[in-house]
């Protein structure tokens, strides 16, 4: 019974709510330097350790109306959002790759790969939005995972995607240094450069201009909405969420069986 399930492309969708729950904890604790894996889940208000019935993804939050069962403190909505978005990532991967028997991939490998990419981008975007940080501990493994996904296509594919990663990092690094030299302060972080390197590793060289253009448009629109139509030149604006959305959209476009290569 477990054998077919483990090899099923639907398994990531089943596990997605639990993955989203973990990602929510990761996005919350990692920037603060708190333990993620070995720490017990507890209420942020009263410190009560959460039991199994408090930790069922999505269901527990809705059943408890977003409040701690012990003290009634409000549970941050971001936990529910991460769980729902993780499910949406898995669902869109299945849509993009295609269902087995319907022209889609019979192997779960591309499904798992797409979910890893989407979940990684989701976590990085959430952290950057909240803390203006893109931790190396998440961006660098995403680069390695992209190169691993290219490996089945042969050495030439790995070299192509590796070159795209180097060029993506180098381009943003050069822009960052130039901006600092001209303006006297940082305008583009190294985390953004490493995230674009991950985009190169996953999407290839030809996709990088599209990623940068879409990310810039998304970021500008987001900043304008947050500022109610006004953009403050001195305001720090996270670029990671825009990059993540652009990279995810282009991956979905590329992954579709009937999709066109950029």
Short mmCIF file of C-alpha atoms in Angstrom, two decimals, residues 65-261:
data_model
loop_
_atom_site.label_atom_id
_atom_site.label_comp_id
_atom_site.label_asym_id
_atom_site.label_seq_id
_atom_site.Cartn_x
_atom_site.Cartn_y
_atom_site.Cartn_z
CA UNK A 65 -10.80 30.55 14.97
CA UNK A 66 -7.19 31.67 14.85
CA UNK A 67 -6.73 31.72 18.63
CA UNK A 68 -4.69 29.78 21.16
CA UNK A 69 -6.81 27.15 22.90
CA UNK A 70 -5.10 27.87 26.25
CA UNK A 71 -4.95 31.67 26.52
CA UNK A 72 -7.05 32.91 23.62
CA UNK A 73 -4.13 34.80 22.10
CA UNK A 74 -4.35 35.48 18.38
CA UNK A 75 -2.35 33.11 16.17
CA UNK A 76 -0.66 35.04 13.40
CA UNK A 77 -2.48 34.65 10.10
CA UNK A 78 0.82 34.03 8.30
CA UNK A 79 0.79 30.40 9.49
CA UNK A 80 -2.51 29.69 7.76
CA UNK A 81 -1.40 31.61 4.67
CA UNK A 82 1.81 29.57 4.35
CA UNK A 83 -0.11 26.30 4.65
CA UNK A 84 -2.64 27.31 2.00
CA UNK A 85 0.05 28.64 -0.34
CA UNK A 86 2.08 25.43 0.02
CA UNK A 87 -0.98 23.46 -1.14
CA UNK A 88 -1.43 25.88 -4.04
CA UNK A 89 2.21 25.38 -5.04
CA UNK A 90 1.78 21.60 -5.18
CA UNK A 91 -1.50 21.92 -7.08
CA UNK A 92 -0.02 24.26 -9.70
CA UNK A 93 2.97 21.95 -10.13
CA UNK A 94 0.62 19.05 -10.90
CA UNK A 95 -1.26 21.30 -13.33
CA UNK A 96 1.95 22.41 -15.03
CA UNK A 97 3.65 19.02 -15.27
CA UNK A 98 0.43 17.27 -16.27
CA UNK A 99 -1.31 14.28 -14.74
CA UNK A 100 -0.13 10.75 -15.50
CA UNK A 101 -2.18 9.15 -18.25
CA UNK A 102 -3.18 12.57 -19.55
CA UNK A 103 -0.01 13.51 -21.38
CA UNK A 104 1.82 14.33 -18.14
CA UNK A 105 4.95 13.01 -16.51
CA UNK A 106 4.67 9.45 -15.23
CA UNK A 107 7.60 9.95 -12.83
CA UNK A 108 7.15 11.86 -9.54
CA UNK A 109 10.64 13.37 -9.99
CA UNK A 110 9.55 16.54 -11.85
CA UNK A 111 6.62 16.98 -9.44
CA UNK A 112 8.86 16.82 -6.41
CA UNK A 113 11.38 19.08 -8.11
CA UNK A 114 8.78 21.70 -8.91
CA UNK A 115 7.42 21.57 -5.37
CA UNK A 116 10.89 22.00 -3.87
CA UNK A 117 11.43 25.02 -6.11
CA UNK A 118 8.04 26.54 -5.32
CA UNK A 119 8.23 25.90 -1.58
CA UNK A 120 11.75 27.33 -1.46
CA UNK A 121 10.68 30.47 -3.31
CA UNK A 122 7.63 30.81 -1.06
CA UNK A 123 9.78 30.71 2.08
CA UNK A 124 12.39 33.11 0.75
CA UNK A 125 9.75 35.57 -0.43
CA UNK A 126 8.03 35.50 2.98
CA UNK A 127 11.29 36.08 4.87
CA UNK A 128 12.41 38.91 2.60
CA UNK A 129 9.00 40.57 2.81
CA UNK A 130 9.12 40.49 6.61
CA UNK A 131 12.81 41.01 7.33
CA UNK A 132 14.51 42.26 4.13
CA UNK A 133 16.74 39.18 4.18
CA UNK A 134 17.39 36.24 1.90
CA UNK A 135 19.34 33.72 4.02
CA UNK A 136 22.20 31.84 2.35
CA UNK A 137 21.06 28.67 4.08
CA UNK A 138 18.01 28.70 1.77
CA UNK A 139 19.25 30.37 -1.43
CA UNK A 140 22.41 28.31 -1.93
CA UNK A 141 20.72 24.88 -1.62
CA UNK A 142 18.14 26.13 -4.12
CA UNK A 143 20.99 26.75 -6.60
CA UNK A 144 22.30 23.23 -6.03
CA UNK A 145 18.81 21.75 -6.42
CA UNK A 146 18.37 23.51 -9.76
CA UNK A 147 21.60 22.02 -11.07
CA UNK A 148 20.53 18.59 -9.78
CA UNK A 149 17.28 18.90 -11.74
CA UNK A 150 19.30 19.61 -14.89
CA UNK A 151 21.53 16.56 -14.39
CA UNK A 152 19.22 13.97 -16.06
CA UNK A 153 19.55 15.95 -19.33
CA UNK A 154 23.31 15.43 -19.32
CA UNK A 155 26.52 17.31 -18.63
CA UNK A 156 25.80 19.97 -21.26
CA UNK A 157 22.55 20.89 -19.50
CA UNK A 158 24.27 21.14 -16.12
CA UNK A 159 26.96 23.39 -17.61
CA UNK A 160 24.32 25.56 -19.30
CA UNK A 161 22.32 26.02 -16.14
CA UNK A 162 25.48 26.43 -14.08
CA UNK A 163 26.64 29.18 -16.43
CA UNK A 164 23.24 30.85 -16.08
CA UNK A 165 23.58 30.75 -12.29
CA UNK A 166 27.04 32.35 -12.46
CA UNK A 167 25.86 35.02 -14.90
CA UNK A 168 22.75 35.79 -12.82
CA UNK A 169 24.82 36.25 -9.69
CA UNK A 170 27.51 38.21 -11.49
CA UNK A 171 25.06 40.59 -13.17
CA UNK A 172 23.30 41.51 -9.93
CA UNK A 173 26.58 41.70 -8.06
CA UNK A 174 27.93 44.17 -10.63
CA UNK A 175 24.77 46.27 -10.44
CA UNK A 176 25.01 46.27 -6.64
CA UNK A 177 28.62 47.47 -6.67
CA UNK A 178 27.88 50.13 -9.27
CA UNK A 179 24.85 51.39 -7.35
CA UNK A 180 26.85 51.62 -4.14
CA UNK A 181 29.65 53.49 -5.89
CA UNK A 182 27.27 56.00 -7.47
CA UNK A 183 24.76 56.45 -4.62
CA UNK A 184 26.96 55.71 -1.61
CA UNK A 185 24.70 53.05 -0.13
CA UNK A 186 23.40 49.57 -0.97
CA UNK A 187 20.48 49.31 -3.36
CA UNK A 188 20.55 45.60 -4.20
CA UNK A 189 21.54 42.96 -1.70
CA UNK A 190 23.74 39.93 -2.25
CA UNK A 191 20.76 37.78 -1.30
CA UNK A 192 19.00 39.02 -4.44
CA UNK A 193 22.05 38.08 -6.51
CA UNK A 194 22.10 34.58 -5.04
CA UNK A 195 18.36 34.20 -5.61
CA UNK A 196 18.81 35.17 -9.26
CA UNK A 197 21.60 32.59 -9.41
CA UNK A 198 19.03 30.03 -8.27
CA UNK A 199 16.76 31.27 -11.04
CA UNK A 200 19.52 30.68 -13.58
CA UNK A 201 20.14 27.18 -12.21
CA UNK A 202 16.48 26.23 -12.50
CA UNK A 203 15.36 28.14 -15.59
CA UNK A 204 18.41 28.53 -17.81
CA UNK A 205 20.18 31.50 -19.32
CA UNK A 206 17.46 32.51 -21.76
CA UNK A 207 14.96 33.07 -18.95
CA UNK A 208 17.03 35.54 -16.90
CA UNK A 209 16.03 38.74 -18.77
CA UNK A 210 12.37 37.79 -18.43
CA UNK A 211 12.83 37.08 -14.72
CA UNK A 212 14.43 40.47 -14.06
CA UNK A 213 11.82 42.37 -16.09
CA UNK A 214 8.84 40.64 -14.47
CA UNK A 215 10.37 40.93 -11.00
CA UNK A 216 10.92 44.65 -11.45
CA UNK A 217 7.33 45.17 -12.59
CA UNK A 218 5.91 43.11 -9.73
CA UNK A 219 8.09 44.92 -7.17
CA UNK A 220 7.18 48.37 -8.47
CA UNK A 221 3.47 47.52 -8.48
CA UNK A 222 3.71 46.09 -4.97
CA UNK A 223 5.58 49.13 -3.68
CA UNK A 224 3.05 51.48 -5.30
CA UNK A 225 0.13 49.60 -3.75
CA UNK A 226 1.80 49.51 -0.31
CA UNK A 227 2.56 53.24 -0.58
CA UNK A 228 -0.94 54.02 -1.90
CA UNK A 229 0.39 55.27 -5.21
CA UNK A 230 3.46 57.03 -3.85
CA UNK A 231 7.03 55.73 -4.08
CA UNK A 232 9.56 57.01 -1.54
CA UNK A 233 13.08 56.98 -2.99
CA UNK A 234 14.57 56.35 0.45
CA UNK A 235 12.28 53.46 1.33
CA UNK A 236 13.77 49.96 1.42
CA UNK A 237 11.76 47.69 -0.86
CA UNK A 238 12.25 43.91 -0.81
CA UNK A 239 13.07 42.56 -4.27
CA UNK A 240 12.96 38.89 -3.24
CA UNK A 241 9.17 38.43 -3.43
CA UNK A 242 9.11 39.90 -6.94
CA UNK A 243 11.99 37.68 -8.03
CA UNK A 244 10.31 34.64 -6.49
CA UNK A 245 6.98 35.30 -8.24
CA UNK A 246 8.69 35.92 -11.58
CA UNK A 247 10.82 32.78 -11.32
CA UNK A 248 7.84 30.68 -10.28
CA UNK A 249 5.67 31.94 -13.11
CA UNK A 250 8.35 31.28 -15.71
CA UNK A 251 9.01 27.79 -14.31
CA UNK A 252 5.30 26.99 -14.64
CA UNK A 253 5.38 28.29 -18.22
CA UNK A 254 8.39 26.13 -19.07
CA UNK A 255 7.04 23.04 -17.31
CA UNK A 256 3.78 22.85 -19.23
CA UNK A 257 3.87 20.05 -21.85
CA UNK A 258 2.44 22.51 -24.38
CA UNK A 259 4.44 25.47 -23.05
CA UNK A 260 6.82 27.49 -25.18
CA UNK A 261 10.49 27.87 -24.34
#
